[in-house]
mmCIF file of C-alpha atoms and ligand atoms in Angstrom:
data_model
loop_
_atom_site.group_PDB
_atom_site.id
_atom_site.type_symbol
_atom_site.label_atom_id
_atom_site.label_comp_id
_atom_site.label_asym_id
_atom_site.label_seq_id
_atom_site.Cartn_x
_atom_site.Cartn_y
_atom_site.Cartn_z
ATOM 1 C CA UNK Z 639 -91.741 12.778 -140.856
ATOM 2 C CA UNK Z 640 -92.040 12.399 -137.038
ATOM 3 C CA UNK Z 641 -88.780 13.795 -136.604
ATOM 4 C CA UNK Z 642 -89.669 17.889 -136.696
ATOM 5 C CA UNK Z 643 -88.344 19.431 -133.853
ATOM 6 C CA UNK Z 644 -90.908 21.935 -131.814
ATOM 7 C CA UNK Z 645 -89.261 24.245 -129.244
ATOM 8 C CA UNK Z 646 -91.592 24.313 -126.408
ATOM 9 C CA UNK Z 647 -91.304 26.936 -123.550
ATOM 10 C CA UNK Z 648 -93.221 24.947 -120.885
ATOM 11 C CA UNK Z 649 -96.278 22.754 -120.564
ATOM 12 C CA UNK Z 650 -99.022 22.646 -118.431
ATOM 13 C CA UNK Z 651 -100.492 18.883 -118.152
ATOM 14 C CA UNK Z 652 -104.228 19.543 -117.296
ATOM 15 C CA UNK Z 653 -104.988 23.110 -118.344
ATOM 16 C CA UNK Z 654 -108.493 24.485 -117.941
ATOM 17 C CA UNK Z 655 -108.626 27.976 -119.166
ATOM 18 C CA UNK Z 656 -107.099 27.594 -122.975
ATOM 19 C CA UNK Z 657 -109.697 25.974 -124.572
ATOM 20 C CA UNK Z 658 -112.662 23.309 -124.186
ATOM 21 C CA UNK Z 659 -112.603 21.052 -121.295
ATOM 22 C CA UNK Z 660 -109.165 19.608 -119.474
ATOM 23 C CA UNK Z 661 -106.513 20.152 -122.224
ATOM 24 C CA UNK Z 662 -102.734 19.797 -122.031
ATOM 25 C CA UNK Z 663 -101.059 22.733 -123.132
ATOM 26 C CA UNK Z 664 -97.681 23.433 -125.226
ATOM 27 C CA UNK Z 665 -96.370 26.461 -124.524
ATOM 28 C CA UNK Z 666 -94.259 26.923 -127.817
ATOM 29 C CA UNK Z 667 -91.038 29.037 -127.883
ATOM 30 C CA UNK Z 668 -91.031 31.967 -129.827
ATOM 31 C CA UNK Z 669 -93.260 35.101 -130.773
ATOM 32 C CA UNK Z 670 -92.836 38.203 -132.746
ATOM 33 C CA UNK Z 671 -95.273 40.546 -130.747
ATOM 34 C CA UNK Z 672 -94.984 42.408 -127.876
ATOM 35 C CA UNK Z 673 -97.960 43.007 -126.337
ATOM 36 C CA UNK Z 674 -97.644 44.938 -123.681
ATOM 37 C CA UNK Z 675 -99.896 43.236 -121.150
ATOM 38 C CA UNK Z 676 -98.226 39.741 -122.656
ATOM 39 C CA UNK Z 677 -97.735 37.334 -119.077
ATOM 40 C CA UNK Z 678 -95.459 35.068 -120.990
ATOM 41 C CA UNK Z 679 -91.992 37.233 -121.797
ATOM 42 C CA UNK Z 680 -89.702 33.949 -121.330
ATOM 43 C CA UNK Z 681 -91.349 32.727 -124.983
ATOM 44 C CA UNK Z 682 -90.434 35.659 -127.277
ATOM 45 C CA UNK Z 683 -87.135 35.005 -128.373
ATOM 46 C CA UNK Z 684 -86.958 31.843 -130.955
ATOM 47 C CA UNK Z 685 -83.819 29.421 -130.558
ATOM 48 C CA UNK Z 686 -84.662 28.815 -126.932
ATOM 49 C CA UNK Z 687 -87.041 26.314 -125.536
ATOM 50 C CA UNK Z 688 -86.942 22.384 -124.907
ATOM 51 C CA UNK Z 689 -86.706 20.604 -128.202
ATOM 52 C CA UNK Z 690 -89.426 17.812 -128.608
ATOM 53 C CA UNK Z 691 -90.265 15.421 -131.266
ATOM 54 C CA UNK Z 692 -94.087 14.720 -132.349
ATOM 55 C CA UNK Z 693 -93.551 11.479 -130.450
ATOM 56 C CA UNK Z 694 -92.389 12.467 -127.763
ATOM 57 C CA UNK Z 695 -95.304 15.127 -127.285
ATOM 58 C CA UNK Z 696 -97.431 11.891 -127.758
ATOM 59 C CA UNK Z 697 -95.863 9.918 -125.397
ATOM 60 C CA UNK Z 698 -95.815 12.385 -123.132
ATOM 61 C CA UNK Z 699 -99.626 13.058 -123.264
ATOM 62 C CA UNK Z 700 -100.484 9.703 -123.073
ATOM 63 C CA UNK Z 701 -101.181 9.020 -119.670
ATOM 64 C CA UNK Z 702 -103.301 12.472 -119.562
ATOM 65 C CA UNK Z 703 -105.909 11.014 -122.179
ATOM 66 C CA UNK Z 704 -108.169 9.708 -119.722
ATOM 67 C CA UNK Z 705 -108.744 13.418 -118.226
ATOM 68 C CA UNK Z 706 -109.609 15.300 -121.567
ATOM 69 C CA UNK Z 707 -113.502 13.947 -121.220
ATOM 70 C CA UNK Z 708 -115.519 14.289 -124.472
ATOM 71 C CA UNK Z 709 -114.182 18.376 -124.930
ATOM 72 C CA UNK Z 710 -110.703 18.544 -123.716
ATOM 73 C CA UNK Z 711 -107.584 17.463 -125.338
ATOM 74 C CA UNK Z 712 -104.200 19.276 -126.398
ATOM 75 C CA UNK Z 713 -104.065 23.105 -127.054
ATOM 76 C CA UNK Z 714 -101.239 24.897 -128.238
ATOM 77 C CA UNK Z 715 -99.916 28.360 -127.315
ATOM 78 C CA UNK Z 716 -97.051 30.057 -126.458
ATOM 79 C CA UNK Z 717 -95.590 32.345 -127.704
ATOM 80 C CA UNK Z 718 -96.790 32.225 -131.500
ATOM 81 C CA UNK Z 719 -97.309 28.640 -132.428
ATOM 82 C CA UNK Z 720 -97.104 29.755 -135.749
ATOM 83 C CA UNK Z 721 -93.487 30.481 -135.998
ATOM 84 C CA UNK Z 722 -93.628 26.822 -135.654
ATOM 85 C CA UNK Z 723 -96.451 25.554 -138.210
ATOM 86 C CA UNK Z 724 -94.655 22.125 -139.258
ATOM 87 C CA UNK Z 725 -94.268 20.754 -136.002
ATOM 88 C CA UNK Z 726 -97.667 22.116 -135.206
ATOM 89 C CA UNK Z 727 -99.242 20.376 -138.357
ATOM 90 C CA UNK Z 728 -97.499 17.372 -137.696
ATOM 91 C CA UNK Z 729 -98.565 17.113 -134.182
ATOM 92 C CA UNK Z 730 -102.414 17.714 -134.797
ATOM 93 C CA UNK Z 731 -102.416 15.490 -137.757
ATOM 94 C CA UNK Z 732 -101.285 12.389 -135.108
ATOM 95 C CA UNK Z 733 -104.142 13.717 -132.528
ATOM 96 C CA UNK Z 734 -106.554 13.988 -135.030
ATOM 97 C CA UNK Z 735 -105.702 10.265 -136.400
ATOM 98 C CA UNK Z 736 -105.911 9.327 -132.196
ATOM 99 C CA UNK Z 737 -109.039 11.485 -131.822
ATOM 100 C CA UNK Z 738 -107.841 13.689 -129.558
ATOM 101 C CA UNK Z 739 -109.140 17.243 -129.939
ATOM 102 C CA UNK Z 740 -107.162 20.438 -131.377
ATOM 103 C CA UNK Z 741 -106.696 23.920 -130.216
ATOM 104 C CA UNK Z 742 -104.801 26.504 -131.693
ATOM 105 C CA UNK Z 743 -104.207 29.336 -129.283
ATOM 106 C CA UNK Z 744 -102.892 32.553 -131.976
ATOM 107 C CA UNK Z 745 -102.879 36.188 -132.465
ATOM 108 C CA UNK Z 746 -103.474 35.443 -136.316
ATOM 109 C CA UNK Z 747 -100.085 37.128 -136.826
ATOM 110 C CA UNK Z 748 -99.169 34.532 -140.018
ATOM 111 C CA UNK Z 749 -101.231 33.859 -142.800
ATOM 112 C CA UNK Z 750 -100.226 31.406 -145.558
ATOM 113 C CA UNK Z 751 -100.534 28.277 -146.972
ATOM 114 C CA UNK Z 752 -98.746 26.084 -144.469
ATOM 115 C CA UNK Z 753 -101.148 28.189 -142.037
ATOM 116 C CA UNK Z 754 -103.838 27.162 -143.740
ATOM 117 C CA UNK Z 755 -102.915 23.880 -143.950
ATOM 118 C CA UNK Z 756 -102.522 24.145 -140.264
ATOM 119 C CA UNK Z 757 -106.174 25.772 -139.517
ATOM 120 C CA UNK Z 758 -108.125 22.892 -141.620
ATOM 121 C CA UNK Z 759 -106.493 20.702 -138.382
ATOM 122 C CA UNK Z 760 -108.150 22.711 -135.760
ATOM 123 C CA UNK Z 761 -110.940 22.061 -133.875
ATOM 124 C CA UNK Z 762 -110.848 24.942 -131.957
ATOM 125 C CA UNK Z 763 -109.125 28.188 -132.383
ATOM 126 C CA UNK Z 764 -108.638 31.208 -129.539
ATOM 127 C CA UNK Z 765 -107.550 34.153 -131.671
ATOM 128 C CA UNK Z 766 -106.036 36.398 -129.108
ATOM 129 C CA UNK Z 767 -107.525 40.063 -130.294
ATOM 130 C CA UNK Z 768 -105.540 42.508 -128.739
ATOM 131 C CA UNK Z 769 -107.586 45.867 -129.261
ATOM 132 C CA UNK Z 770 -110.389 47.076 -131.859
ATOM 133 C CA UNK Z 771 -108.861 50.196 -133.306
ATOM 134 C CA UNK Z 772 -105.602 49.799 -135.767
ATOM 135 C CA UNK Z 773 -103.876 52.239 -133.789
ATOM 136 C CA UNK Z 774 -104.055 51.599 -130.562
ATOM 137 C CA UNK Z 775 -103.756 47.782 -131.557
ATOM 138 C CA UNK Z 776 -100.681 48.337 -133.347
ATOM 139 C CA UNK Z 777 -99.231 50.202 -130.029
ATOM 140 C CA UNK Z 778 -100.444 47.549 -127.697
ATOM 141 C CA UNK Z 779 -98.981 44.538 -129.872
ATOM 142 C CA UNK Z 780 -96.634 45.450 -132.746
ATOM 143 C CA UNK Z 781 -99.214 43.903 -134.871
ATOM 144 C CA UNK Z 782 -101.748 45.637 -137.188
ATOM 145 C CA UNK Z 783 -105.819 44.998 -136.614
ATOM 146 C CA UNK Z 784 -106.024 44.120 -140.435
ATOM 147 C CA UNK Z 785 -104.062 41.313 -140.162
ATOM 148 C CA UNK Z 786 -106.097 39.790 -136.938
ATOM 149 C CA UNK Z 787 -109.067 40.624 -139.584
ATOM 150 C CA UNK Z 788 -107.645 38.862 -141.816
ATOM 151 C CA UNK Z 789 -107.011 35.381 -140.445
ATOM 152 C CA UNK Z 790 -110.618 35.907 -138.833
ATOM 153 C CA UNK Z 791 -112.127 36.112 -142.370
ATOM 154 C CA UNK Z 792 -110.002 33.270 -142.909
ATOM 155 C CA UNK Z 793 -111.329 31.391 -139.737
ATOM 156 C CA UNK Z 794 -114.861 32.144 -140.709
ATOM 157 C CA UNK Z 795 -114.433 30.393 -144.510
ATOM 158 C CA UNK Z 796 -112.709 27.270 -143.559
ATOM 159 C CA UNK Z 797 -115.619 27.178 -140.616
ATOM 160 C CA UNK Z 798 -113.498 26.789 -137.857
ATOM 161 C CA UNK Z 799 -114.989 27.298 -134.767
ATOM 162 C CA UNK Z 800 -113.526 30.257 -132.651
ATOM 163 C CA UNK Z 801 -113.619 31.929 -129.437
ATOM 164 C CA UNK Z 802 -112.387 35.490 -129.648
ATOM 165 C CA UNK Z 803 -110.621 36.579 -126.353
ATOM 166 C CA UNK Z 804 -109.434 39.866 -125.213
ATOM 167 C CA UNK Z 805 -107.289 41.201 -122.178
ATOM 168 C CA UNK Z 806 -109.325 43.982 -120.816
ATOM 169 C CA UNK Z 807 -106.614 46.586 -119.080
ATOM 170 C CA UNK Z 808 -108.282 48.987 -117.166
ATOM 171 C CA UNK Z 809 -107.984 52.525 -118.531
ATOM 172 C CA UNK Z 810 -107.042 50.660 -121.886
ATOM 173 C CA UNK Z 811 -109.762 49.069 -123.282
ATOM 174 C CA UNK Z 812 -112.382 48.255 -120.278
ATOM 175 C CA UNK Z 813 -114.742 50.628 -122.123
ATOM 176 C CA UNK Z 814 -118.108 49.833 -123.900
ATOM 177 C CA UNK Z 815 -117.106 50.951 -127.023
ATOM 178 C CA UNK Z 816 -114.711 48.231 -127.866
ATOM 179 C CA UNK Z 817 -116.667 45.417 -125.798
ATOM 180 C CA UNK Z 818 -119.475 46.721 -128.412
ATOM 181 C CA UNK Z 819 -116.899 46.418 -131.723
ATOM 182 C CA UNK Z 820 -116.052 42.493 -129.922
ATOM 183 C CA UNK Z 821 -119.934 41.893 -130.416
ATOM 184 C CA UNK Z 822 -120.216 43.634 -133.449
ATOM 185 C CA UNK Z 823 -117.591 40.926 -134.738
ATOM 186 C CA UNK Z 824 -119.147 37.849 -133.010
ATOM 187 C CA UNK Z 825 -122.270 38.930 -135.139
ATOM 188 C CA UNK Z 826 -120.535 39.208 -138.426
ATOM 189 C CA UNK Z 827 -118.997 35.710 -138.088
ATOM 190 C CA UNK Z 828 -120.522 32.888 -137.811
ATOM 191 C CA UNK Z 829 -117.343 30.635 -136.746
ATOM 192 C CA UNK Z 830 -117.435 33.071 -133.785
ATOM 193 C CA UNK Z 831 -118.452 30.706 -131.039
ATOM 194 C CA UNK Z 832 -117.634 32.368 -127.727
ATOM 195 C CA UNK Z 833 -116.451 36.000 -127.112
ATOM 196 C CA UNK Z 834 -113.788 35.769 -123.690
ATOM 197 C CA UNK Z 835 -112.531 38.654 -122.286
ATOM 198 C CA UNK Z 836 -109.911 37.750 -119.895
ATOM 199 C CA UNK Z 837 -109.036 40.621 -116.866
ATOM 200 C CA UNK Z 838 -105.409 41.692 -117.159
ATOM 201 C CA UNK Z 839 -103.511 40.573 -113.865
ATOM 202 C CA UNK Z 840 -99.909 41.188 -112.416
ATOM 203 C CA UNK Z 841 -98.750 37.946 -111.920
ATOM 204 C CA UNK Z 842 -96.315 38.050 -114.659
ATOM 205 C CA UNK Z 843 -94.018 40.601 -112.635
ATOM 206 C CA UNK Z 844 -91.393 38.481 -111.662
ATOM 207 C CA UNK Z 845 -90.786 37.050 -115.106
ATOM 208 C CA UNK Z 846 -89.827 40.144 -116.105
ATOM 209 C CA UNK Z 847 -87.856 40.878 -113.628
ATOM 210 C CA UNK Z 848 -85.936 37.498 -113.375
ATOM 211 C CA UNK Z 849 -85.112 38.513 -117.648
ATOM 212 C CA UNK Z 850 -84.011 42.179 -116.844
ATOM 213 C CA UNK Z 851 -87.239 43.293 -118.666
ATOM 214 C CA UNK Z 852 -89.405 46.327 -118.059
ATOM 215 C CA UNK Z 853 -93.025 45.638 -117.675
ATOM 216 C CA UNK Z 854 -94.617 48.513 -119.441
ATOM 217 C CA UNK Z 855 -97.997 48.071 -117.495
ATOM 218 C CA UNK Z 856 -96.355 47.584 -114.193
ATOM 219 C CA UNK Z 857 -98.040 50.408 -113.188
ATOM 220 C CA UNK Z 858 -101.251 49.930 -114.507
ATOM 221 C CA UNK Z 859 -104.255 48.042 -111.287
ATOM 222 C CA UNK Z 860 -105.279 44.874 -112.340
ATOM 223 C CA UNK Z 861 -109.496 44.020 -113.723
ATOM 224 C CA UNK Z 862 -110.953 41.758 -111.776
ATOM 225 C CA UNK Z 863 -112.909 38.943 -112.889
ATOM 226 C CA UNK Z 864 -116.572 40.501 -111.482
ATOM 227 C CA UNK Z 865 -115.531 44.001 -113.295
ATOM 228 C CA UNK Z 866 -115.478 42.505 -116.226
ATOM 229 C CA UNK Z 867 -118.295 39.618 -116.418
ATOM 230 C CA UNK Z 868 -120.380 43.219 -115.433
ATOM 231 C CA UNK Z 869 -119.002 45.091 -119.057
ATOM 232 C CA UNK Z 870 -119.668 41.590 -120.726
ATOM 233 C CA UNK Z 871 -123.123 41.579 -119.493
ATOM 234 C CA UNK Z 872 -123.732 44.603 -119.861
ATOM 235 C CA UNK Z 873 -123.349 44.776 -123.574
ATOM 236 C CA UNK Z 874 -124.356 41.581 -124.339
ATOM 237 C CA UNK Z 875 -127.998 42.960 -123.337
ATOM 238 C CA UNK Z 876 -127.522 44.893 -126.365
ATOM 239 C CA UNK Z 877 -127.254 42.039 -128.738
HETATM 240 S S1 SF4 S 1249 -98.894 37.349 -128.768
HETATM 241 FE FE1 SF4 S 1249 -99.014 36.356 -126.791
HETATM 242 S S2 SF4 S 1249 -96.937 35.647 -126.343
HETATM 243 FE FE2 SF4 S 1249 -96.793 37.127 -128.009
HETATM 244 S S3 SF4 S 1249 -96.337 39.053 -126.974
HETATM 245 FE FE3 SF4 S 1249 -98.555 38.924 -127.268
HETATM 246 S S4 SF4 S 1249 -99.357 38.041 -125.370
HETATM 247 FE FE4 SF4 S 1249 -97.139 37.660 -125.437
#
């Protein structure tokens, strides 16, 4: 059973910013959106990656355990981790028999029963949330809003707890108005623990130029961390 194969872009051994605590992330090969402010290009396309077994992930991660503190322990993103839901489900069943802590890092794009399977595994889930109108979320991502709303609803009955992030891209979405719909939703769910939004940044530039890609935004300034803790705030007053 421990032999599935996961495909896994890169990994970062002591992450801080996907998910609670110190957590070492999987960066898992594949992804069938293209968001256009997406930093990780060198995932999309499936077939590539570094093949690793469940036990090898383990072994690998062993010698990190000590770091992960009561809150941290392994996340994985990517990419779309779903395109990989076995291996996924394989791997969080071992943590969760070694009590390590689960995060599932997602854009909700996959919804089934192997995906279910998968959720009832996670501690913690960041559902990336790319924009709060259908259209302009199906132009940003390739993926439609009802979807995202309906792995949320999903989230919310199996009572998994979730932090809702958003990249805020200046003359995108840095207005009020869709900071207020991101509230709107942490009210209607419950399993909404956190609301992140995340400034868009540049950093990702060379990637795309090292694949012979064009990054759509590469014109667009980047947010900066004190513009957007001052929307957050801002609205938050309002809830
Ligand atoms: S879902 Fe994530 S990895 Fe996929 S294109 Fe969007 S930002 Fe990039």
């Amino acid at each position: 059973m421990a032999d599935t194969i996961g495909y896994v872009s890169s990994v970062q051994s002591l992450g801080a910013v996907d998910g609670p605590g110190v957590r070492y992330v999987l960066f898992m090969q594949g992804c069938p959106l293209r968001c256009k402010c997406c930093h990780n290009p060198e995932t999309w396309e499936l077939g590539k990656g570094t093949a690793y077994t469940v036990d090898d992930v383990m072994q690998k991660l062993s010698r990190y355990v000590s770091y992960f503190g009561e809150k941290g322990g392994v996340t994985l993103s990517g990419g779309e981790p779903l395109l990989q839901t076995e291996f996924a489900t394989e791997l969080f069943s071992r943590c969760k028999s070694e009590g390590i802590s689960t995060c599932l890092d997602t854009s909700g794009c996959i919804l089934d029963d192997k995906v279910e399977k998968l959720l009832t595994l996670c501690d913690t889930v960041l559902l990336d949330y790319k924009m709060t109108n259908e259209q302009d979320y199906f132009d940003f991502s390739r993926m439609h809003m009802s979807q995202a709303d309906k792995f949320l609803e999903k989230l919310d009955d199996l009572k998994v707890t979730t932090w809702l992030r958003q990249v805020i891209v200046p003359g995108i979405n840095d207005n009020e108005q869709n900071v207020i719909k991101l509230f709107e939703l942490k009210k209607k769910y419950a399993c909404i623990e956190k609301l992140e939004l995340l400034p868009f940044h540049k950093a990702c530039v060379t990637k795309y130029e090292q694949l012979g890609l064009d990054f759509p935004l590469k014109n667009t300034p980047e947010a900066t961390k004190s513009q957007v803790n001052e929307l957050f705030e801002k609205i938050q007053k309002k809830f």
